């Protein structure tokens, strides 16, 4: 059992510890498999085949297990390290301490989006990009998308999603008509001009690597998804009588059978059932 | 086309193996090596046009980048190129597309999907080697 903290409350040494563990993982050649894996399991709902990571009910448990693996590996390097969470409803600015040079580093520069400050700047030599959709060797960001500005999701928007009493609903996809908590948080159901919603909009707000198929190249990915994980915890607390859905395997006539996983069906590549990770308190708690 | 994925029963000590998806990222060292097809933008054009009965959807210069789109014979799939390099796309259930470059933003047309990718790519190239046609061979 360990504690995940709000990144804004970390001590200076806790910030350093997290950064050093991540850098060591990268140096050892172990970081980039997470970038690759996240991309390989990103399947869309207009294609065929199983979806485990996005546009699917297992969005929350799959990412929980993904973070658990990453965190366990970090803790073999630094036993006290945990993944901090970034509450983007309160730390909403490109100048928040999250982006200071001792932690995530700052925004990308105007000319090419290259992050120039902090431990993940290319100039340090510690953070070369290995797997990328585009061929930059340096980490990129483009906070707030200045050419078509967007803002981070608000507390009001988040509260509206957490208020939804149903975890997920048929046909378990990203369509606007799939009205339940999971789809609302993922945030696919918005127009091209407004950008995404909640989870998706945070990826878009950070910009650079965070909007592509190689988003875990930006270490802030983990802080964003730790907050997404905490949002699931808050939803469970708010709706103690609602659970993960679908709770039984879909019928053989259901077109989504084989495409989404129910409560007790193992999630690849982890071979872990959603039911095994519903209660985070087996692993960690959140300091809120 | 995303198909069956091999389930790993152990942790993540090795990168999970998958088959049949064109979405996989390749280490850029490999991607930067000359294409096995010896491809150029011009030959990509010809090859895509001929592959799988693909028909051109658009071919234009947008923000200084050449973007091309093709549909396959059954009109069910599209192939997009930015400066001759393939931009992998996925279909959403509502018919919209997302590209690997702009992965969290769906667009309703192939042209807007390609433009939306260029919007976020700045001056970078796609890391996929030119002329990689596996995604048309289904």
PDB file of N, CA, C and O in Angstrom, chain A residues 216-273:
ATOM      1  N   UNK A 216       2.454   8.744 -24.490  1.00  0.00           N
ATOM      2  CA  UNK A 216       3.243   8.564 -23.253  1.00  0.00           C
ATOM      3  C   UNK A 216       4.704   9.017 -23.371  1.00  0.00           C
ATOM      4  O   UNK A 216       5.415   8.976 -22.369  1.00  0.00           O
ATOM      5  N   UNK A 217       5.136   9.471 -24.555  1.00  0.00           N
ATOM      6  CA  UNK A 217       6.457  10.087 -24.627  1.00  0.00           C
ATOM      7  C   UNK A 217       6.568  11.284 -23.699  1.00  0.00           C
ATOM      8  O   UNK A 217       7.657  11.630 -23.259  1.00  0.00           O
ATOM      9  N   UNK A 218       5.436  11.965 -23.449  1.00  0.00           N
ATOM     10  CA  UNK A 218       5.441  13.074 -22.502  1.00  0.00           C
ATOM     11  C   UNK A 218       5.131  12.521 -21.122  1.00  0.00           C
ATOM     12  O   UNK A 218       4.041  11.986 -20.892  1.00  0.00           O
ATOM     13  N   UNK A 219       6.064  12.649 -20.165  1.00  0.00           N
ATOM     14  CA  UNK A 219       5.816  12.072 -18.832  1.00  0.00           C
ATOM     15  C   UNK A 219       4.566  12.624 -18.149  1.00  0.00           C
ATOM     16  O   UNK A 219       4.046  12.003 -17.219  1.00  0.00           O
ATOM     17  N   UNK A 220       4.065  13.771 -18.608  1.00  0.00           N
ATOM     18  CA  UNK A 220       2.836  14.291 -18.001  1.00  0.00           C
ATOM     19  C   UNK A 220       1.646  13.378 -18.306  1.00  0.00           C
ATOM     20  O   UNK A 220       0.609  13.443 -17.632  1.00  0.00           O
ATOM     21  N   UNK A 221       1.808  12.509 -19.296  1.00  0.00           N
ATOM     22  CA  UNK A 221       0.790  11.490 -19.579  1.00  0.00           C
ATOM     23  C   UNK A 221       0.397  10.767 -18.289  1.00  0.00           C
ATOM     24  O   UNK A 221      -0.787  10.543 -18.026  1.00  0.00           O
ATOM     25  N   UNK A 222       1.407  10.384 -17.492  1.00  0.00           N
ATOM     26  CA  UNK A 222       1.131   9.571 -16.293  1.00  0.00           C
ATOM     27  C   UNK A 222       0.400  10.391 -15.242  1.00  0.00           C
ATOM     28  O   UNK A 222      -0.466   9.869 -14.535  1.00  0.00           O
ATOM     29  N   UNK A 223       0.721  11.676 -15.145  1.00  0.00           N
ATOM     30  CA  UNK A 223       0.066  12.535 -14.157  1.00  0.00           C
ATOM     31  C   UNK A 223      -1.376  12.808 -14.565  1.00  0.00           C
ATOM     32  O   UNK A 223      -2.270  12.878 -13.723  1.00  0.00           O
ATOM     33  N   UNK A 224      -1.592  12.950 -15.863  1.00  0.00           N
ATOM     34  CA  UNK A 224      -2.957  13.113 -16.388  1.00  0.00           C
ATOM     35  C   UNK A 224      -3.771  11.849 -16.107  1.00  0.00           C
ATOM     36  O   UNK A 224      -4.888  11.914 -15.594  1.00  0.00           O
ATOM     37  N   UNK A 225      -3.180  10.690 -16.413  1.00  0.00           N
ATOM     38  CA  UNK A 225      -3.961   9.466 -16.243  1.00  0.00           C
ATOM     39  C   UNK A 225      -4.108   9.045 -14.787  1.00  0.00           C
ATOM     40  O   UNK A 225      -5.052   8.333 -14.441  1.00  0.00           O
ATOM     41  N   UNK A 226      -3.210   9.488 -13.920  1.00  0.00           N
ATOM     42  CA  UNK A 226      -3.443   9.257 -12.493  1.00  0.00           C
ATOM     43  C   UNK A 226      -4.677  10.039 -12.049  1.00  0.00           C
ATOM     44  O   UNK A 226      -5.472   9.551 -11.223  1.00  0.00           O
ATOM     45  N   UNK A 227      -4.876  11.230 -12.592  1.00  0.00           N
ATOM     46  CA  UNK A 227      -6.082  11.985 -12.248  1.00  0.00           C
ATOM     47  C   UNK A 227      -7.328  11.335 -12.855  1.00  0.00           C
ATOM     48  O   UNK A 227      -8.375  11.271 -12.206  1.00  0.00           O
ATOM     49  N   UNK A 228      -7.225  10.846 -14.078  1.00  0.00           N
ATOM     50  CA  UNK A 228      -8.342  10.103 -14.675  1.00  0.00           C
ATOM     51  C   UNK A 228      -8.706   8.917 -13.769  1.00  0.00           C
ATOM     52  O   UNK A 228      -9.887   8.617 -13.530  1.00  0.00           O
ATOM     53  N   UNK A 229      -7.691   8.256 -13.233  1.00  0.00           N
ATOM     54  CA  UNK A 229      -7.916   7.133 -12.329  1.00  0.00           C
ATOM     55  C   UNK A 229      -8.607   7.594 -11.044  1.00  0.00           C
ATOM     56  O   UNK A 229      -9.547   6.946 -10.563  1.00  0.00           O
ATOM     57  N   UNK A 230      -8.170   8.725 -10.513  1.00  0.00           N
ATOM     58  CA  UNK A 230      -8.819   9.279  -9.313  1.00  0.00           C
ATOM     59  C   UNK A 230     -10.272   9.680  -9.611  1.00  0.00           C
ATOM     60  O   UNK A 230     -11.154   9.532  -8.760  1.00  0.00           O
ATOM     61  N   UNK A 231     -10.519  10.147 -10.818  1.00  0.00           N
ATOM     62  CA  UNK A 231     -11.893  10.500 -11.206  1.00  0.00           C
ATOM     63  C   UNK A 231     -12.789   9.257 -11.139  1.00  0.00           C
ATOM     64  O   UNK A 231     -13.949   9.327 -10.705  1.00  0.00           O
ATOM     65  N   UNK A 232     -12.258   8.130 -11.545  1.00  0.00           N
ATOM     66  CA  UNK A 232     -13.019   6.871 -11.443  1.00  0.00           C
ATOM     67  C   UNK A 232     -13.305   6.553  -9.968  1.00  0.00           C
ATOM     68  O   UNK A 232     -14.434   6.167  -9.609  1.00  0.00           O
ATOM     69  N   UNK A 233     -12.300   6.749  -9.122  1.00  0.00           N
ATOM     70  CA  UNK A 233     -12.484   6.530  -7.677  1.00  0.00           C
ATOM     71  C   UNK A 233     -13.594   7.438  -7.142  1.00  0.00           C
ATOM     72  O   UNK A 233     -14.474   7.003  -6.390  1.00  0.00           O
ATOM     73  N   UNK A 234     -13.569   8.702  -7.545  1.00  0.00           N
ATOM     74  CA  UNK A 234     -14.586   9.658  -7.076  1.00  0.00           C
ATOM     75  C   UNK A 234     -15.971   9.260  -7.571  1.00  0.00           C
ATOM     76  O   UNK A 234     -16.968   9.412  -6.863  1.00  0.00           O
ATOM     77  N   UNK A 235     -16.035   8.778  -8.799  1.00  0.00           N
ATOM     78  CA  UNK A 235     -17.325   8.341  -9.340  1.00  0.00           C
ATOM     79  C   UNK A 235     -17.846   7.150  -8.533  1.00  0.00           C
ATOM     80  O   UNK A 235     -19.036   7.085  -8.201  1.00  0.00           O
ATOM     81  N   UNK A 236     -16.956   6.213  -8.209  1.00  0.00           N
ATOM     82  CA  UNK A 236     -17.375   5.043  -7.417  1.00  0.00           C
ATOM     83  C   UNK A 236     -17.887   5.472  -6.039  1.00  0.00           C
ATOM     84  O   UNK A 236     -18.868   4.938  -5.540  1.00  0.00           O
ATOM     85  N   UNK A 237     -17.224   6.419  -5.420  1.00  0.00           N
ATOM     86  CA  UNK A 237     -17.652   6.925  -4.108  1.00  0.00           C
ATOM     87  C   UNK A 237     -19.014   7.610  -4.201  1.00  0.00           C
ATOM     88  O   UNK A 237     -19.858   7.472  -3.334  1.00  0.00           O
ATOM     89  N   UNK A 238     -19.203   8.321  -5.283  1.00  0.00           N
ATOM     90  CA  UNK A 238     -20.443   9.074  -5.466  1.00  0.00           C
ATOM     91  C   UNK A 238     -21.614   8.142  -5.781  1.00  0.00           C
ATOM     92  O   UNK A 238     -22.765   8.445  -5.447  1.00  0.00           O
ATOM     93  N   UNK A 239     -21.338   7.022  -6.429  1.00  0.00           N
ATOM     94  CA  UNK A 239     -22.398   6.097  -6.855  1.00  0.00           C
ATOM     95  C   UNK A 239     -22.093   4.699  -6.331  1.00  0.00           C
ATOM     96  O   UNK A 239     -21.795   3.781  -7.110  1.00  0.00           O
ATOM     97  N   UNK A 240     -22.196   4.500  -5.009  1.00  0.00           N
ATOM     98  CA  UNK A 240     -21.770   3.220  -4.415  1.00  0.00           C
ATOM     99  C   UNK A 240     -22.594   2.026  -4.885  1.00  0.00           C
ATOM    100  O   UNK A 240     -22.141   0.885  -4.753  1.00  0.00           O
ATOM    101  N   UNK A 241     -23.759   2.263  -5.465  1.00  0.00           N
ATOM    102  CA  UNK A 241     -24.579   1.140  -5.911  1.00  0.00           C
ATOM    103  C   UNK A 241     -24.482   0.905  -7.417  1.00  0.00           C
ATOM    104  O   UNK A 241     -25.156   0.034  -7.960  1.00  0.00           O
ATOM    105  N   UNK A 242     -23.642   1.697  -8.091  1.00  0.00           N
ATOM    106  CA  UNK A 242     -23.412   1.474  -9.525  1.00  0.00           C
ATOM    107  C   UNK A 242     -22.056   0.809  -9.691  1.00  0.00           C
ATOM    108  O   UNK A 242     -21.115   1.148  -8.986  1.00  0.00           O
ATOM    109  N   UNK A 243     -21.965  -0.098 -10.624  1.00  0.00           N
ATOM    110  CA  UNK A 243     -20.689  -0.779 -10.833  1.00  0.00           C
ATOM    111  C   UNK A 243     -20.278  -0.780 -12.282  1.00  0.00           C
ATOM    112  O   UNK A 243     -20.943  -0.198 -13.150  1.00  0.00           O
ATOM    113  N   UNK A 244     -19.172  -1.463 -12.527  1.00  0.00           N
ATOM    114  CA  UNK A 244     -18.660  -1.608 -13.882  1.00  0.00           C
ATOM    115  C   UNK A 244     -19.688  -2.326 -14.759  1.00  0.00           C
ATOM    116  O   UNK A 244     -20.277  -3.330 -14.363  1.00  0.00           O
ATOM    117  N   UNK A 245     -19.867  -1.829 -15.947  1.00  0.00           N
ATOM    118  CA  UNK A 245     -20.735  -2.458 -16.946  1.00  0.00           C
ATOM    119  C   UNK A 245     -19.970  -2.526 -18.280  1.00  0.00           C
ATOM    120  O   UNK A 245     -19.200  -1.612 -18.577  1.00  0.00           O
ATOM    121  N   UNK A 246     -20.215  -3.605 -19.050  1.00  0.00           N
ATOM    122  CA  UNK A 246     -21.161  -4.716 -18.838  1.00  0.00           C
ATOM    123  C   UNK A 246     -20.650  -5.690 -17.771  1.00  0.00           C
ATOM    124  O   UNK A 246     -19.465  -5.994 -17.737  1.00  0.00           O
ATOM    125  N   UNK A 247     -21.566  -6.161 -16.931  1.00  0.00           N
ATOM    126  CA  UNK A 247     -21.159  -7.042 -15.845  1.00  0.00           C
ATOM    127  C   UNK A 247     -21.186  -8.518 -16.245  1.00  0.00           C
ATOM    128  O   UNK A 247     -20.701  -9.371 -15.483  1.00  0.00           O
ATOM    129  N   UNK A 248     -21.762  -8.800 -17.411  1.00  0.00           N
ATOM    130  CA  UNK A 248     -21.739 -10.193 -17.913  1.00  0.00           C
ATOM    131  C   UNK A 248     -21.305 -10.181 -19.375  1.00  0.00           C
ATOM    132  O   UNK A 248     -21.526  -9.182 -20.072  1.00  0.00           O
ATOM    133  N   UNK A 249     -20.706 -11.289 -19.841  1.00  0.00           N
ATOM    134  CA  UNK A 249     -20.328 -11.330 -21.262  1.00  0.00           C
ATOM    135  C   UNK A 249     -21.539 -11.046 -22.153  1.00  0.00           C
ATOM    136  O   UNK A 249     -22.664 -11.472 -21.848  1.00  0.00           O
ATOM    137  N   UNK A 250     -21.314 -10.320 -23.225  1.00  0.00           N
ATOM    138  CA  UNK A 250     -22.427  -9.969 -24.116  1.00  0.00           C
ATOM    139  C   UNK A 250     -22.937 -11.221 -24.827  1.00  0.00           C
ATOM    140  O   UNK A 250     -22.205 -12.193 -25.023  1.00  0.00           O
ATOM    141  N   UNK A 251     -24.190 -11.179 -25.199  1.00  0.00           N
ATOM    142  CA  UNK A 251     -24.803 -12.346 -25.842  1.00  0.00           C
ATOM    143  C   UNK A 251     -24.171 -12.587 -27.202  1.00  0.00           C
ATOM    144  O   UNK A 251     -23.595 -11.682 -27.814  1.00  0.00           O
ATOM    145  N   UNK A 252     -24.297 -13.803 -27.669  1.00  0.00           N
ATOM    146  CA  UNK A 252     -23.671 -14.173 -28.941  1.00  0.00           C
ATOM    147  C   UNK A 252     -24.255 -13.370 -30.103  1.00  0.00           C
ATOM    148  O   UNK A 252     -23.652 -13.279 -31.164  1.00  0.00           O
ATOM    149  N   UNK A 253     -25.433 -12.787 -29.917  1.00  0.00           N
ATOM    150  CA  UNK A 253     -26.046 -12.003 -30.992  1.00  0.00           C
ATOM    151  C   UNK A 253     -25.621 -10.533 -30.951  1.00  0.00           C
ATOM    152  O   UNK A 253     -25.942  -9.774 -31.856  1.00  0.00           O
ATOM    153  N   UNK A 254     -24.951 -10.158 -29.881  1.00  0.00           N
ATOM    154  CA  UNK A 254     -24.594  -8.744 -29.721  1.00  0.00           C
ATOM    155  C   UNK A 254     -23.416  -8.410 -30.636  1.00  0.00           C
ATOM    156  O   UNK A 254     -22.373  -9.053 -30.567  1.00  0.00           O
ATOM    157  N   UNK A 255     -23.569  -7.407 -31.512  1.00  0.00           N
ATOM    158  CA  UNK A 255     -22.467  -7.063 -32.418  1.00  0.00           C
ATOM    159  C   UNK A 255     -21.198  -6.614 -31.687  1.00  0.00           C
ATOM    160  O   UNK A 255     -20.114  -6.641 -32.271  1.00  0.00           O
ATOM    161  N   UNK A 256     -21.327  -6.208 -30.449  1.00  0.00           N
ATOM    162  CA  UNK A 256     -20.148  -5.779 -29.695  1.00  0.00           C
ATOM    163  C   UNK A 256     -19.466  -6.940 -28.963  1.00  0.00           C
ATOM    164  O   UNK A 256     -18.450  -6.755 -28.292  1.00  0.00           O
ATOM    165  N   UNK A 257     -20.035  -8.120 -29.060  1.00  0.00           N
ATOM    166  CA  UNK A 257     -19.379  -9.288 -28.450  1.00  0.00           C
ATOM    167  C   UNK A 257     -18.019  -9.520 -29.119  1.00  0.00           C
ATOM    168  O   UNK A 257     -17.906  -9.490 -30.336  1.00  0.00           O
ATOM    169  N   UNK A 258     -17.011  -9.742 -28.293  1.00  0.00           N
ATOM    170  CA  UNK A 258     -15.662  -9.890 -28.821  1.00  0.00           C
ATOM    171  C   UNK A 258     -14.978  -8.569 -29.095  1.00  0.00           C
ATOM    172  O   UNK A 258     -13.807  -8.534 -29.470  1.00  0.00           O
ATOM    173  N   UNK A 259     -15.708  -7.482 -28.938  1.00  0.00           N
ATOM    174  CA  UNK A 259     -15.130  -6.163 -29.208  1.00  0.00           C
ATOM    175  C   UNK A 259     -14.927  -5.371 -27.931  1.00  0.00           C
ATOM    176  O   UNK A 259     -14.114  -4.455 -27.889  1.00  0.00           O
ATOM    177  N   UNK A 260     -15.719  -5.689 -26.884  1.00  0.00           N
ATOM    178  CA  UNK A 260     -15.525  -5.054 -25.575  1.00  0.00           C
ATOM    179  C   UNK A 260     -15.532  -6.154 -24.518  1.00  0.00           C
ATOM    180  O   UNK A 260     -16.034  -7.252 -24.750  1.00  0.00           O
ATOM    181  N   UNK A 261     -14.966  -5.846 -23.359  1.00  0.00           N
ATOM    182  CA  UNK A 261     -14.833  -6.854 -22.317  1.00  0.00           C
ATOM    183  C   UNK A 261     -15.741  -6.542 -21.126  1.00  0.00           C
ATOM    184  O   UNK A 261     -15.840  -5.400 -20.684  1.00  0.00           O
ATOM    185  N   UNK A 262     -16.359  -7.601 -20.615  1.00  0.00           N
ATOM    186  CA  UNK A 262     -17.205  -7.453 -19.442  1.00  0.00           C
ATOM    187  C   UNK A 262     -16.371  -7.675 -18.175  1.00  0.00           C
ATOM    188  O   UNK A 262     -15.163  -7.923 -18.232  1.00  0.00           O
ATOM    189  N   UNK A 263     -17.036  -7.600 -17.058  1.00  0.00           N
ATOM    190  CA  UNK A 263     -16.405  -7.526 -15.735  1.00  0.00           C
ATOM    191  C   UNK A 263     -15.337  -8.590 -15.473  1.00  0.00           C
ATOM    192  O   UNK A 263     -14.305  -8.294 -14.873  1.00  0.00           O
ATOM    193  N   UNK A 264     -15.573  -9.820 -15.898  1.00  0.00           N
ATOM    194  CA  UNK A 264     -14.656 -10.904 -15.534  1.00  0.00           C
ATOM    195  C   UNK A 264     -13.858 -11.460 -16.709  1.00  0.00           C
ATOM    196  O   UNK A 264     -13.301 -12.553 -16.630  1.00  0.00           O
ATOM    197  N   UNK A 265     -13.822 -10.720 -17.813  1.00  0.00           N
ATOM    198  CA  UNK A 265     -13.030 -11.160 -18.961  1.00  0.00           C
ATOM    199  C   UNK A 265     -11.656 -10.488 -18.921  1.00  0.00           C
ATOM    200  O   UNK A 265     -11.568  -9.273 -18.795  1.00  0.00           O
ATOM    201  N   UNK A 266     -10.591 -11.277 -19.028  1.00  0.00           N
ATOM    202  CA  UNK A 266      -9.239 -10.727 -18.882  1.00  0.00           C
ATOM    203  C   UNK A 266      -8.891  -9.708 -19.976  1.00  0.00           C
ATOM    204  O   UNK A 266      -9.230  -9.898 -21.138  1.00  0.00           O
ATOM    205  N   UNK A 267      -8.197  -8.656 -19.553  1.00  0.00           N
ATOM    206  CA  UNK A 267      -7.800  -7.595 -20.480  1.00  0.00           C
ATOM    207  C   UNK A 267      -6.381  -7.870 -20.993  1.00  0.00           C
ATOM    208  O   UNK A 267      -5.439  -7.952 -20.212  1.00  0.00           O
ATOM    209  N   UNK A 268      -6.215  -7.995 -22.311  1.00  0.00           N
ATOM    210  CA  UNK A 268      -4.855  -8.074 -22.848  1.00  0.00           C
ATOM    211  C   UNK A 268      -4.193  -6.689 -22.795  1.00  0.00           C
ATOM    212  O   UNK A 268      -4.902  -5.685 -22.844  1.00  0.00           O
ATOM    213  N   UNK A 269      -2.877  -6.617 -22.711  1.00  0.00           N
ATOM    214  CA  UNK A 269      -1.959  -7.756 -22.622  1.00  0.00           C
ATOM    215  C   UNK A 269      -1.715  -8.209 -21.179  1.00  0.00           C
ATOM    216  O   UNK A 269      -0.871  -9.067 -20.957  1.00  0.00           O
ATOM    217  N   UNK A 270      -2.445  -7.647 -20.257  1.00  0.00           N
ATOM    218  CA  UNK A 270      -2.125  -7.856 -18.837  1.00  0.00           C
ATOM    219  C   UNK A 270      -2.679  -9.179 -18.308  1.00  0.00           C
ATOM    220  O   UNK A 270      -2.238  -9.675 -17.281  1.00  0.00           O
ATOM    221  N   UNK A 271      -3.707  -9.697 -18.977  1.00  0.00           N
ATOM    222  CA  UNK A 271      -4.414 -10.873 -18.470  1.00  0.00           C
ATOM    223  C   UNK A 271      -5.015 -10.614 -17.089  1.00  0.00           C
ATOM    224  O   UNK A 271      -4.991 -11.476 -16.210  1.00  0.00           O
ATOM    225  N   UNK A 272      -5.530  -9.416 -16.915  1.00  0.00           N
ATOM    226  CA  UNK A 272      -6.138  -9.006 -15.638  1.00  0.00           C
ATOM    227  C   UNK A 272      -7.592  -8.657 -15.918  1.00  0.00           C
ATOM    228  O   UNK A 272      -7.895  -7.965 -16.889  1.00  0.00           O
ATOM    229  N   UNK A 273      -8.489  -9.150 -15.077  1.00  0.00           N
ATOM    230  CA  UNK A 273      -9.911  -8.864 -15.267  1.00  0.00           C
ATOM    231  C   UNK A 273     -10.252  -7.492 -14.705  1.00  0.00           C
ATOM    232  O   UNK A 273      -9.703  -7.110 -13.669  1.00  0.00           O
TER     233      UNK A 273
END
